[in-house]
Every structure is written in structure tokens, then in C-alpha cells.
Amino acid sequence: EAGVTQSPTHLIKTRGQQATLRCSPISGHTSVYWYQQALGLGLQFLLWYDEGEERNRGNFPPRFSGRQFPNYSSELNVNALELEDSALYLCASSLYDQGPWDGYTFGSGTRLTVV
Amino acid sequence: AQKVTQAQTEISVVEKEDVTLDCVYETRDTTYYLFWYKQPPSGELVFLIRRNSFDEQNEISGRYSWNFQKSTSSFNFTITASQVVDSAVYFCALSEAWNRDDKIIFGKGTRLHILP
């Protein structure tokens, strides 16, 4: 069974540009979560999608947005990139009715570097 | 408020030594779940264990053991006879069970170096 896959592995962007990160959940999982792992800050919750809808959002500005497609894959978009957006972005998936109680399955992440 | 504190930012031990990673949590709920994840250099978080708030029994899995104490709001992780492959960042995490819309909150992680 394929795990959670993320693409690209690495992404280098210039300040002010837009970045698009992609995530494919484990087959059968409908919930997708995005976390930001910036240096020294641990994992910060960004977004949660389930059945195509945004279900919860962390304390991030509106330029962080995303969507979930009918096949449950997801995109994270970061507009007007700032240097402090440089981080590892991790995607995780779960079944809806297990989510926060059973734990998530994570992908390997996308390393975003803003220069 | 929901919070996880891992006071140890970085630990280095020599191979075969035992090491304990500390985790202290705060929650308003009586029903909650605690987790430990391992993040090797590849970046992917690997699930290690889940414990619910009603089960204070300690758990052992090979060289790994976990000590859950509600009285001190701690969920510590011990690696016995450490190996170089144990080098990674370890995250403690918490979720409250009263609201499905809630999410897992992570600590800042402890970077563990096992020296050969």
C-alpha cells in the first residue's frame, strides 16, 4: 500500500512568488492535514481538509490556502512568499472518524526555500 | 489550553547508553490521547505509540518504553541500549477527544544524537 506522497521534494522560490505543494493521501483516507515545520518551532498545524472542505485552520495568514480534490488529494498554496515561509511542509492523512485519536500517517514533506 | 512541552531541545549520548526524552502536556479535557513520533533525517514522521488518558499502564516495545503519569502530566519516552539508528528528532503530541474538529498538537521536538 502506497503511503502519503508529497511533491515536489524540494522547492526554491523567490520572495513574493507563489508556491504550490501537493499531497496524495493513503488510499481510503479522506482527511488531509498540512503542517509547517520551521526551524526551532516544531510542527505548526496549518490546515485540515475532509471530503473537499476545509474543516479547521491554524493560526496562519490568509495567503496560506489550499484545496482538496474529489480524489482526496490536496494542494497547499502559499502566496506572496516571505523569507520566513522557508520550512518543511508535511502532509498527513487519516480516516475521518479516526483522525486525532488514532494518529496520522505522514509523508516525507516538501522542503520550501524562499530566497 | 492545549500544550505540549519538550524541554530538551537536543540530547547526545554514547551508543548503548539509556536515554529518556521528557514530555509534559497541558489539557482542559479528561479524555485525551498522547503520541510519540520519530522523524529520521528523511523527514517523514513515523508513528511510535498512542496512549489514551484512561490507560496509565506503562508500555514496553523492544528497547522502547513509555511512562505515562497523569499526576505530573508527563509522558516520557526511554530508549534502552541506544543505537546509532535511533538518532532522529522525536516529537510528543496531544489531541483532545471532545471535538472531532480538533487536531493533534505537537511539541517542538527533541533532537537525539547517538554517538558511536
Short mmCIF file of C-alpha atoms in Angstrom, two decimals:
data_model
loop_
_atom_site.label_atom_id
_atom_site.label_comp_id
_atom_site.label_asym_id
_atom_site.label_seq_id
_atom_site.Cartn_x
_atom_site.Cartn_y
_atom_site.Cartn_z
CA GLU A 1 0.00 0.00 0.00
CA ALA A 2 1.42 3.36 -1.01
CA GLY A 3 1.94 5.81 1.83
CA VAL A 4 1.31 9.53 1.82
CA THR A 5 3.17 11.05 -1.10
CA GLN A 6 4.22 14.66 -1.45
CA SER A 7 5.63 16.60 -4.36
CA PRO A 8 7.92 18.21 -5.07
CA THR A 9 10.55 17.10 -2.59
CA HIS A 10 12.33 20.44 -2.77
CA LEU A 11 11.12 23.82 -3.99
CA ILE A 12 13.05 27.05 -4.30
CA LYS A 13 11.13 30.26 -4.80
CA THR A 14 11.82 33.95 -4.78
CA ARG A 15 10.24 36.26 -2.22
CA GLY A 16 6.86 37.47 -3.49
CA GLN A 17 6.24 34.44 -5.69
CA GLN A 18 3.63 31.74 -5.16
CA ALA A 19 4.33 28.13 -4.19
CA THR A 20 2.11 25.11 -4.78
CA LEU A 21 2.68 21.92 -2.82
CA ARG A 22 0.87 18.66 -3.49
CA CYS A 23 -0.16 15.71 -1.38
CA SER A 24 -1.74 12.34 -2.12
CA PRO A 25 -3.21 10.58 0.91
CA ILE A 26 -3.25 6.89 1.63
CA SER A 27 -5.92 5.14 -0.39
CA GLY A 28 -9.20 5.28 1.52
CA HIS A 29 -8.21 8.20 3.70
CA THR A 30 -10.47 11.21 3.27
CA SER A 31 -8.80 13.63 5.68
CA VAL A 32 -5.66 15.53 4.77
CA TYR A 33 -3.70 17.71 7.19
CA TRP A 34 -0.94 20.19 6.49
CA TYR A 35 1.74 21.16 8.99
CA GLN A 36 4.62 23.58 8.79
CA GLN A 37 7.91 22.64 10.40
CA ALA A 38 10.07 25.72 10.61
CA LEU A 39 13.45 25.64 12.29
CA GLY A 40 13.08 25.65 16.07
CA LEU A 41 9.28 25.86 16.02
CA GLY A 42 8.24 22.24 15.88
CA LEU A 43 5.18 21.28 13.86
CA GLN A 44 2.60 24.00 13.47
CA PHE A 45 -0.88 22.99 12.31
CA LEU A 46 -1.87 24.73 9.07
CA LEU A 47 -4.99 23.22 7.54
CA TRP A 48 -7.30 20.22 7.62
CA TYR A 49 -9.43 19.11 4.68
CA ASP A 50 -12.04 16.40 4.58
CA GLU A 51 -14.43 15.50 1.78
CA GLY A 52 -13.33 18.53 -0.17
CA GLU A 53 -14.00 21.04 2.59
CA GLU A 54 -11.73 23.00 4.90
CA ARG A 55 -12.57 21.72 8.39
CA ASN A 56 -10.06 23.55 10.53
CA ARG A 57 -7.34 26.11 10.16
CA GLY A 58 -4.32 27.03 12.21
CA ASN A 59 -3.08 30.49 13.10
CA PHE A 60 -1.65 31.39 9.69
CA PRO A 61 -2.40 34.36 7.42
CA PRO A 62 -4.87 34.01 4.51
CA ARG A 63 -2.05 33.80 1.98
CA PHE A 64 -1.79 30.18 3.12
CA SER A 65 -4.64 28.37 1.41
CA GLY A 66 -5.41 25.08 -0.18
CA ARG A 67 -7.97 22.74 -1.52
CA GLN A 68 -8.88 19.11 -1.68
CA PHE A 69 -9.86 17.38 -4.89
CA PRO A 70 -12.54 14.71 -5.45
CA ASN A 71 -9.86 12.01 -5.30
CA TYR A 72 -8.90 13.38 -1.84
CA SER A 73 -5.51 14.65 -2.94
CA SER A 74 -4.71 18.14 -1.77
CA GLU A 75 -2.80 21.27 -2.70
CA LEU A 76 -1.30 23.83 -0.39
CA ASN A 77 -0.78 27.28 -1.90
CA VAL A 78 1.37 29.94 -0.35
CA ASN A 79 1.04 33.36 -1.94
CA ALA A 80 3.33 36.37 -1.65
CA LEU A 81 6.13 34.26 -0.25
CA GLU A 82 8.20 35.65 2.60
CA LEU A 83 11.61 34.51 3.76
CA GLU A 84 10.13 33.12 6.99
CA ASP A 85 7.94 30.75 4.95
CA SER A 86 11.06 28.64 4.40
CA ALA A 87 10.27 25.36 6.12
CA LEU A 88 9.48 21.71 5.72
CA TYR A 89 5.80 21.30 4.88
CA LEU A 90 4.38 17.99 5.98
CA CYS A 91 1.18 16.42 4.81
CA ALA A 92 -0.65 13.71 6.73
CA SER A 93 -3.79 11.71 6.16
CA SER A 94 -6.28 9.69 8.17
CA LEU A 95 -9.75 8.25 8.02
CA TYR A 96 -12.23 10.92 9.07
CA ASP A 97 -13.54 9.05 12.07
CA GLN A 98 -10.09 8.16 13.38
CA GLY A 99 -8.08 11.31 12.87
CA PRO A 100 -6.99 12.85 16.11
CA TRP A 101 -7.47 9.68 18.13
CA ASP A 102 -5.54 7.11 16.13
CA GLY A 103 -2.79 9.38 14.89
CA TYR A 104 -1.92 10.49 11.40
CA THR A 105 0.24 8.95 8.69
CA PHE A 106 2.75 11.48 7.40
CA GLY A 107 4.52 11.99 4.11
CA SER A 108 8.19 12.90 3.77
CA GLY A 109 7.47 16.55 3.23
CA THR A 110 8.31 19.32 0.79
CA ARG A 111 11.29 21.49 1.69
CA LEU A 112 10.39 25.05 0.62
CA THR A 113 13.20 27.56 0.47
CA VAL A 114 12.41 31.22 -0.15
CA VAL A 115 15.31 33.35 -1.33
CA ALA B 1 -5.28 25.45 26.67
CA GLN B 2 -3.76 22.53 24.84
CA LYS B 3 0.04 22.48 25.01
CA VAL B 4 2.96 20.07 24.74
CA THR B 5 6.37 20.92 26.15
CA GLN B 6 9.56 19.09 25.31
CA ALA B 7 12.12 20.93 27.37
CA GLN B 8 15.11 19.06 25.95
CA THR B 9 15.99 20.64 22.62
CA GLU B 10 18.93 18.38 21.90
CA ILE B 11 20.49 15.36 23.61
CA SER B 12 23.69 13.47 22.83
CA VAL B 13 24.54 10.10 24.32
CA VAL B 14 27.06 7.42 23.53
CA GLU B 15 25.79 4.26 21.91
CA LYS B 16 24.43 1.63 24.32
CA GLU B 17 23.55 4.20 26.94
CA ASP B 18 19.95 4.61 28.05
CA VAL B 19 18.24 7.91 27.33
CA THR B 20 14.93 9.42 28.41
CA LEU B 21 13.06 12.06 26.45
CA ASP B 22 10.72 14.20 28.53
CA CYS B 23 7.24 15.33 27.58
CA VAL B 24 4.88 17.45 29.66
CA TYR B 25 1.40 18.30 28.45
CA GLU B 26 -1.47 20.59 29.33
CA THR B 27 -5.09 19.92 28.53
CA ARG B 28 -8.51 21.00 29.74
CA ASP B 29 -10.08 17.68 28.87
CA THR B 30 -10.31 14.49 30.89
CA THR B 31 -10.24 12.37 27.74
CA TYR B 32 -7.25 12.85 25.51
CA TYR B 33 -4.63 10.99 23.50
CA LEU B 34 -0.86 11.20 23.63
CA PHE B 35 1.53 10.22 20.88
CA TRP B 36 5.21 9.88 20.14
CA TYR B 37 6.57 10.23 16.61
CA LYS B 38 10.09 9.75 15.28
CA GLN B 39 11.47 11.90 12.46
CA PRO B 40 14.62 10.43 10.89
CA PRO B 41 16.75 12.52 8.51
CA SER B 42 14.45 11.53 5.63
CA GLY B 43 11.82 13.85 7.11
CA GLU B 44 8.87 11.51 7.35
CA LEU B 45 7.27 11.30 10.79
CA VAL B 46 6.98 7.72 11.95
CA PHE B 47 4.26 6.85 14.45
CA LEU B 48 5.64 5.11 17.56
CA ILE B 49 2.86 4.92 20.12
CA ARG B 50 -0.57 6.17 21.14
CA ARG B 51 -1.87 6.26 24.69
CA ASN B 52 -5.32 7.35 25.86
CA SER B 53 -5.86 9.19 29.11
CA PHE B 54 -7.62 6.28 30.79
CA ASP B 55 -4.74 3.89 30.34
CA GLU B 56 -1.84 4.72 32.63
CA GLN B 57 -0.18 1.38 32.21
CA ASN B 58 3.39 1.77 31.05
CA GLU B 59 4.30 0.16 27.76
CA ILE B 60 7.41 -1.54 26.51
CA SER B 61 8.21 -2.34 22.91
CA GLY B 62 11.64 -3.84 22.49
CA ARG B 63 14.17 -1.21 23.54
CA TYR B 64 11.48 1.46 23.75
CA SER B 65 9.37 2.16 26.82
CA TRP B 66 6.91 4.86 27.77
CA ASN B 67 6.00 6.16 31.21
CA PHE B 68 2.62 7.91 31.43
CA GLN B 69 1.88 9.73 34.69
CA LYS B 70 -1.32 11.77 34.85
CA SER B 71 -0.39 13.15 38.25
CA THR B 72 2.50 15.05 36.72
CA SER B 73 1.01 15.38 33.20
CA SER B 74 4.02 13.64 31.74
CA PHE B 75 4.51 11.05 29.03
CA ASN B 76 8.22 10.25 28.94
CA PHE B 77 9.97 8.03 26.42
CA THR B 78 13.01 5.89 27.25
CA ILE B 79 15.32 4.17 24.81
CA THR B 80 17.36 1.41 26.40
CA ALA B 81 20.75 0.43 24.99
CA SER B 82 20.60 3.15 22.37
CA GLN B 83 21.83 2.57 18.83
CA VAL B 84 23.08 4.94 16.15
CA VAL B 85 19.89 4.27 14.16
CA ASP B 86 17.92 5.86 16.98
CA SER B 87 19.37 9.25 16.02
CA ALA B 88 16.40 11.37 14.99
CA VAL B 89 14.06 14.11 16.13
CA TYR B 90 11.35 12.83 18.45
CA PHE B 91 8.02 14.56 18.84
CA CYS B 92 5.50 14.20 21.61
CA ALA B 93 1.92 15.11 20.66
CA LEU B 94 -1.54 15.52 22.17
CA SER B 95 -5.11 15.53 20.93
CA GLU B 96 -8.27 16.20 22.89
CA ALA B 97 -11.13 13.83 22.21
CA TRP B 98 -14.12 16.06 22.91
CA ASN B 99 -14.26 17.58 19.44
CA ARG B 100 -13.69 15.76 16.17
CA ASP B 101 -12.73 19.10 14.62
CA ASP B 102 -9.73 19.22 16.87
CA LYS B 103 -6.27 18.31 15.67
CA ILE B 104 -3.06 16.85 17.02
CA ILE B 105 -0.78 19.37 18.70
CA PHE B 106 2.94 18.68 18.64
CA GLY B 107 5.77 19.70 20.89
CA LYS B 108 8.86 21.33 19.43
CA GLY B 109 10.73 18.06 19.35
CA THR B 110 13.93 16.71 20.87
CA ARG B 111 16.86 16.05 18.57
CA LEU B 112 18.66 12.91 19.72
CA HIS B 113 22.24 12.17 18.69
CA ILE B 114 23.56 8.69 19.37
CA LEU B 115 27.34 8.78 19.13
CA PRO B 116 29.19 5.63 18.04
#
